[in-house]
mmCIF file of C-alpha atoms and ligand atoms in Angstrom:
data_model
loop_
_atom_site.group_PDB
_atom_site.id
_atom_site.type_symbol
_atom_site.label_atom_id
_atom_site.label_comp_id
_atom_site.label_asym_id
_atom_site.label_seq_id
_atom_site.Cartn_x
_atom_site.Cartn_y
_atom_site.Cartn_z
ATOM 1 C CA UNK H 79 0.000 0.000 0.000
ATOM 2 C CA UNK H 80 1.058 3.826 -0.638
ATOM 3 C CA UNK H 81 1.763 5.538 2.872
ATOM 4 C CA UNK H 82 2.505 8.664 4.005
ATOM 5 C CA UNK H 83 2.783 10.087 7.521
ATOM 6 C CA UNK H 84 1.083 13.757 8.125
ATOM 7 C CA UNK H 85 -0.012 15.842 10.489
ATOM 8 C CA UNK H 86 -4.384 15.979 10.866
ATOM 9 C CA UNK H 87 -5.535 19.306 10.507
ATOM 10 C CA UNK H 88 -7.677 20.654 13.332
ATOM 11 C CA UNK H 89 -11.053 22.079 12.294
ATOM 12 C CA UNK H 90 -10.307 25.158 12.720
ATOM 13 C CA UNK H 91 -7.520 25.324 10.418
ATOM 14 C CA UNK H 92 -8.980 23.169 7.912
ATOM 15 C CA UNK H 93 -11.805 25.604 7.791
ATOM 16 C CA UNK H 94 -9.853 28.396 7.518
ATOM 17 C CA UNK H 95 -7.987 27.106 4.739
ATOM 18 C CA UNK H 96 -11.678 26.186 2.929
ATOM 19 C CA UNK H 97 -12.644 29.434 3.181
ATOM 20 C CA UNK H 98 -9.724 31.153 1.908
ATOM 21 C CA UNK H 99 -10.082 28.190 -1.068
ATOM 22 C CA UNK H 100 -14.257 29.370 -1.794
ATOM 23 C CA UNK H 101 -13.189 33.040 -2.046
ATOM 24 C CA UNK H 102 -10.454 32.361 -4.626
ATOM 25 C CA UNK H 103 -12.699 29.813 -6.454
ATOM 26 C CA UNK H 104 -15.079 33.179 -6.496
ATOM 27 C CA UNK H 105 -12.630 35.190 -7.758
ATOM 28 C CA UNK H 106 -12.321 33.287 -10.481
ATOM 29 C CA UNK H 107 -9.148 30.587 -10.171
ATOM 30 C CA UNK H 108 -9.841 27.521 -10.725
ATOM 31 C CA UNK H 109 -8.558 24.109 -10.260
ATOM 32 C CA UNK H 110 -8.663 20.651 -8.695
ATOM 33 C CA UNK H 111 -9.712 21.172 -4.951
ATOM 34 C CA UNK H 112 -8.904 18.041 -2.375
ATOM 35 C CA UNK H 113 -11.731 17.442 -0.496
ATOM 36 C CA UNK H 114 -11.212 19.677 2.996
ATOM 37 C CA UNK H 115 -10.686 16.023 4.926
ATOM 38 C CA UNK H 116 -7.991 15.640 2.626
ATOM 39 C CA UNK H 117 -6.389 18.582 3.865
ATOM 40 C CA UNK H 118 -2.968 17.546 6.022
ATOM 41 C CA UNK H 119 0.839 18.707 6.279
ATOM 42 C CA UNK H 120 2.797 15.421 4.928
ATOM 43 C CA UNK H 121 5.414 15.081 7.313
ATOM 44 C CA UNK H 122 6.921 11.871 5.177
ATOM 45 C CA UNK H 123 6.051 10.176 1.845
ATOM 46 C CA UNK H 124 6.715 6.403 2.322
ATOM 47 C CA UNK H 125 5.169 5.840 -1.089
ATOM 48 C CA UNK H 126 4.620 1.428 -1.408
ATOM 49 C CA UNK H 127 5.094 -0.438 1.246
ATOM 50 C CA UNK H 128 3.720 -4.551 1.423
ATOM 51 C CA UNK H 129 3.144 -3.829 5.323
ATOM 52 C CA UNK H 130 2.452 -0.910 7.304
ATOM 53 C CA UNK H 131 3.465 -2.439 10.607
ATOM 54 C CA UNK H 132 6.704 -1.805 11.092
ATOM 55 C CA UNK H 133 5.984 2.481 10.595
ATOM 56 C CA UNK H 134 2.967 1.863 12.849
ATOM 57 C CA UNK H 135 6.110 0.192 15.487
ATOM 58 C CA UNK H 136 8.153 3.365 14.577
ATOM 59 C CA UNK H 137 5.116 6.337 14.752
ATOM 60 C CA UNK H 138 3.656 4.328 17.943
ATOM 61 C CA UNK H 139 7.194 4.522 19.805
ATOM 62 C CA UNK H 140 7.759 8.622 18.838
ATOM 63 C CA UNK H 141 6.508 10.712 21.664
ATOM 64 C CA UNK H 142 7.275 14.397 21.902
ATOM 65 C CA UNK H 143 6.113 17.490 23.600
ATOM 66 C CA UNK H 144 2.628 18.727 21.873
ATOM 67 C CA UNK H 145 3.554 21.820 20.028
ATOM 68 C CA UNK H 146 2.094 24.887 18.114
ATOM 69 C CA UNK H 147 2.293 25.425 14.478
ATOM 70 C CA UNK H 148 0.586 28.259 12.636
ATOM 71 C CA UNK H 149 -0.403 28.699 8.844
ATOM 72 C CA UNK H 150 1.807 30.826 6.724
ATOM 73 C CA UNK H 151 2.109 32.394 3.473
ATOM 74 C CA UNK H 152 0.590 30.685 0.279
ATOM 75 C CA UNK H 153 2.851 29.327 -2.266
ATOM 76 C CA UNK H 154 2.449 27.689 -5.619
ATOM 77 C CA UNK H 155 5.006 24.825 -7.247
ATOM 78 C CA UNK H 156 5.583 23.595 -10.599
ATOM 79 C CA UNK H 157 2.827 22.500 -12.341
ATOM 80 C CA UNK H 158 0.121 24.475 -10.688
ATOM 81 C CA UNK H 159 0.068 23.287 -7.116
ATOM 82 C CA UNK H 160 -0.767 26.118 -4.905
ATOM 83 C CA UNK H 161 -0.626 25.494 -1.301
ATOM 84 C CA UNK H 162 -0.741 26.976 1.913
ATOM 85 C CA UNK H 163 2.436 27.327 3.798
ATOM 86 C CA UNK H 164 3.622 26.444 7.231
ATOM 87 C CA UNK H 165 5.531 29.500 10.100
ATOM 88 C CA UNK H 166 8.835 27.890 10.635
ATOM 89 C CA UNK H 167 8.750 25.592 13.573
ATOM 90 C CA UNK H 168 12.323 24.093 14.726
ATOM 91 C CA UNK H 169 9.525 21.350 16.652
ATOM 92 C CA UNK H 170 8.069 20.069 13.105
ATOM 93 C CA UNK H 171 11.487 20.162 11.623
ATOM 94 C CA UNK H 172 12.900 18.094 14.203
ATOM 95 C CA UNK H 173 9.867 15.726 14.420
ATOM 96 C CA UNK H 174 10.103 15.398 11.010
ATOM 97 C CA UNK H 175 14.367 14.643 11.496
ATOM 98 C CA UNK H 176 12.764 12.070 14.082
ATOM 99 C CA UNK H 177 11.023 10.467 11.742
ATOM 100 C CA UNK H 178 12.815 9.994 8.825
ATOM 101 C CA UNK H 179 15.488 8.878 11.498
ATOM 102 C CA UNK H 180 12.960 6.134 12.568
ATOM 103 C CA UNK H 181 12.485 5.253 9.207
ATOM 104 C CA UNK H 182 16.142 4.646 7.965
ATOM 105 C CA UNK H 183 16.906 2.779 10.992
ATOM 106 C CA UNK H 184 14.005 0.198 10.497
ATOM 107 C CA UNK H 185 15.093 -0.024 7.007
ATOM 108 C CA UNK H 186 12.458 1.621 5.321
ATOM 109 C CA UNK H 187 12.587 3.696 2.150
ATOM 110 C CA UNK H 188 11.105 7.423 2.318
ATOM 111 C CA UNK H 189 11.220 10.527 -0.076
ATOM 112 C CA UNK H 190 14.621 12.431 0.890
ATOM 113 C CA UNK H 191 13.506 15.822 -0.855
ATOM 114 C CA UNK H 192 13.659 18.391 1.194
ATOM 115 C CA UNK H 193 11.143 19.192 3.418
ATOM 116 C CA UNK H 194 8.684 21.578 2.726
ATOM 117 C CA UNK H 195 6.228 21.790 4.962
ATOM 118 C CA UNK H 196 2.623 22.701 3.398
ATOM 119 C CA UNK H 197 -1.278 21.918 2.421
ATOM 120 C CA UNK H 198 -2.125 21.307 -0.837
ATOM 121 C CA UNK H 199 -5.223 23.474 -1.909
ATOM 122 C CA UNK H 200 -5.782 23.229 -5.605
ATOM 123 C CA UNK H 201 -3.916 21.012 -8.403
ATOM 124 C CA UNK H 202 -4.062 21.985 -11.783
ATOM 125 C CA UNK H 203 -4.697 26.006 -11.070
ATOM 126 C CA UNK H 204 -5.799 28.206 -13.727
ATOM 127 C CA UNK H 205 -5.222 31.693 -11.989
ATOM 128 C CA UNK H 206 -7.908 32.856 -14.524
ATOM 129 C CA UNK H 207 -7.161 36.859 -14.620
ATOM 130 C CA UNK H 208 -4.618 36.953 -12.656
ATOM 131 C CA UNK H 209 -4.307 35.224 -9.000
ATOM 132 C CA UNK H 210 -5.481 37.462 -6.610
ATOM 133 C CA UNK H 211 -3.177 38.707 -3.369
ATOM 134 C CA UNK H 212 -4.325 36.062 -1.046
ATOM 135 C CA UNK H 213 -4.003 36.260 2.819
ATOM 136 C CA UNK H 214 -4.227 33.471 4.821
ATOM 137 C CA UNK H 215 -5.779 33.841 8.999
ATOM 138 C CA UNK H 216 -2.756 33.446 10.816
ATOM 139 C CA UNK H 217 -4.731 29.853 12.732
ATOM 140 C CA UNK H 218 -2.946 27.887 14.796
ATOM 141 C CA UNK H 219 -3.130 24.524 16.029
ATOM 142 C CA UNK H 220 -1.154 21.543 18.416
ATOM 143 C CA UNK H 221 0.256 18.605 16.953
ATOM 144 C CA UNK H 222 0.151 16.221 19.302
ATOM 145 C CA UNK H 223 0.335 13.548 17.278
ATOM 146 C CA UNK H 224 1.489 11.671 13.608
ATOM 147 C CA UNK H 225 -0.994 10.373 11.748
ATOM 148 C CA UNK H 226 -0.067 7.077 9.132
ATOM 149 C CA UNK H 227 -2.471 7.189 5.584
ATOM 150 C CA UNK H 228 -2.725 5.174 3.047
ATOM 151 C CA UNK H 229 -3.502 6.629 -0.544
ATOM 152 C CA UNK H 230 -5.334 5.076 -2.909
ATOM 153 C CA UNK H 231 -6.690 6.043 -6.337
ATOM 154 C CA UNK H 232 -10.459 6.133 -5.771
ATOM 155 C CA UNK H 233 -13.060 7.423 -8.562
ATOM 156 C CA UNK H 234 -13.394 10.888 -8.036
ATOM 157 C CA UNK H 235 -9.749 11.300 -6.762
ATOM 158 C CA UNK H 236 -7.327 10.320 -3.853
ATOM 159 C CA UNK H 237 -8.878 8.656 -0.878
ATOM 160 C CA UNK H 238 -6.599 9.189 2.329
ATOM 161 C CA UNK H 239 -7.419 6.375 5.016
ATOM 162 C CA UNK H 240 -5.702 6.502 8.571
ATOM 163 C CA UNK H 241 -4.395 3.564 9.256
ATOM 164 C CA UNK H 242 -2.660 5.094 12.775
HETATM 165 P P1 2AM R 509 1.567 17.149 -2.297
HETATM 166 O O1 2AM R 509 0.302 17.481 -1.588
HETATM 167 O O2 2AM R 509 2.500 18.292 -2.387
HETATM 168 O O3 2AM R 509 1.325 16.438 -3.611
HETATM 169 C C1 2AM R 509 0.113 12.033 -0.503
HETATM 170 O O4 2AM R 509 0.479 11.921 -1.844
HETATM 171 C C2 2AM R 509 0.868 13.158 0.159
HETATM 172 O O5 2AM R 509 2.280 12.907 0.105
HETATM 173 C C3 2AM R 509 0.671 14.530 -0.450
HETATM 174 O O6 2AM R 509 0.615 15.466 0.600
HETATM 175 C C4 2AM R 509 1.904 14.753 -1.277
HETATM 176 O O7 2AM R 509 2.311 16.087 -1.360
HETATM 177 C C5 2AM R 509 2.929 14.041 -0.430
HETATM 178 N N1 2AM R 509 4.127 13.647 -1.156
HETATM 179 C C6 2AM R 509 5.395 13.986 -0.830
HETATM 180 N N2 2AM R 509 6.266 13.421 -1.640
HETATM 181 C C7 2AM R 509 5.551 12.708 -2.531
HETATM 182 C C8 2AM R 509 5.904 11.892 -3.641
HETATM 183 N N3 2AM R 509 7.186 11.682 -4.004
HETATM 184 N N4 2AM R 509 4.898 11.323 -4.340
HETATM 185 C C9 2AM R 509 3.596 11.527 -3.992
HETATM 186 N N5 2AM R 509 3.216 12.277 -2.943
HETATM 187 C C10 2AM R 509 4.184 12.864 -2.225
#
């Protein structure tokens, strides 16, 4: 199965984001919107894996201090993937180092691309006339906790199932 470990948004910030998503669809941008419970901060793509076990073994035995993190700027990459942006947090950078240490050590293969931390919003954006200046709410939330998906291909798109 196709795995990734991510952070769950809380409501708040997922509704945030959703709302800052409606007014730009009003504006006139358009694209391919993930569902909002799609909406997470990928800490690590694990991409196939026959068993997800041994990450469960390696999430399961991380524990770390809860910690804030609070949405950024917006951002767009390649191929027009806009996304919402993350404040710099040394805690999510070093979870993340925790993590992908885990992972390594269990033998595991991972994505070693730089992290950058972010939501994905739209795919495929057409700014239309021109993207307008977009401001995100400066929400913040507590991780408390990593959350293991799987991905699979469903009909109308990605379907993200936690799995732990
Ligand atoms: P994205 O939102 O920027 O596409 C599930 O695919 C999650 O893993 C998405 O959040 C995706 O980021 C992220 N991801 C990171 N590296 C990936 C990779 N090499 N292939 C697919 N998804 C990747």
């Amino acid at each position: 199965m196709r795995l990734f470990a991510a952070v769950r948004l809380s409501e708040e910030v997922r509704d945030a984001l959703v709302k800052t998503r409606d007014e730009l669809l009003r504006q006139g941008v358009r694209g391919r919107c993930p569902p909002p419970e799609n909406l997470h901060i990928t800490l690590v793509f694990i991409g196939e894996l026959p068993d997800p076990e041994p990450v469960l073994d390696m999430t399961d035995a991380i524990s770390f201090q809860p910690f804030p993190i609070t949405l950024g700027e917006v951002g767009i990459f390649g191929g027009g993937i806009l996304w919402a942006g993350i404040r710099p947090s040394d805690p999510l950078e070093h979870l993340v180092k925790r993590l992908r240490r885990g992972l390594a050590e269990a033998g595991i293969p991972y994505d070693r691309k730089a992290f950058r931390p972010h939501i994905t919003l739209m795919r495929n954006m057409d700014p239309g006339k021109g993207l307008p200046e977009i401001r995100l709410p400066g929400s913040t939330m507590t991780v408390d906790r990593v959350t293991l998906y799987r991905s699979d291909r469903g009909k109308n798109g990605m379907i993200y199932t936690e799995i732990g």
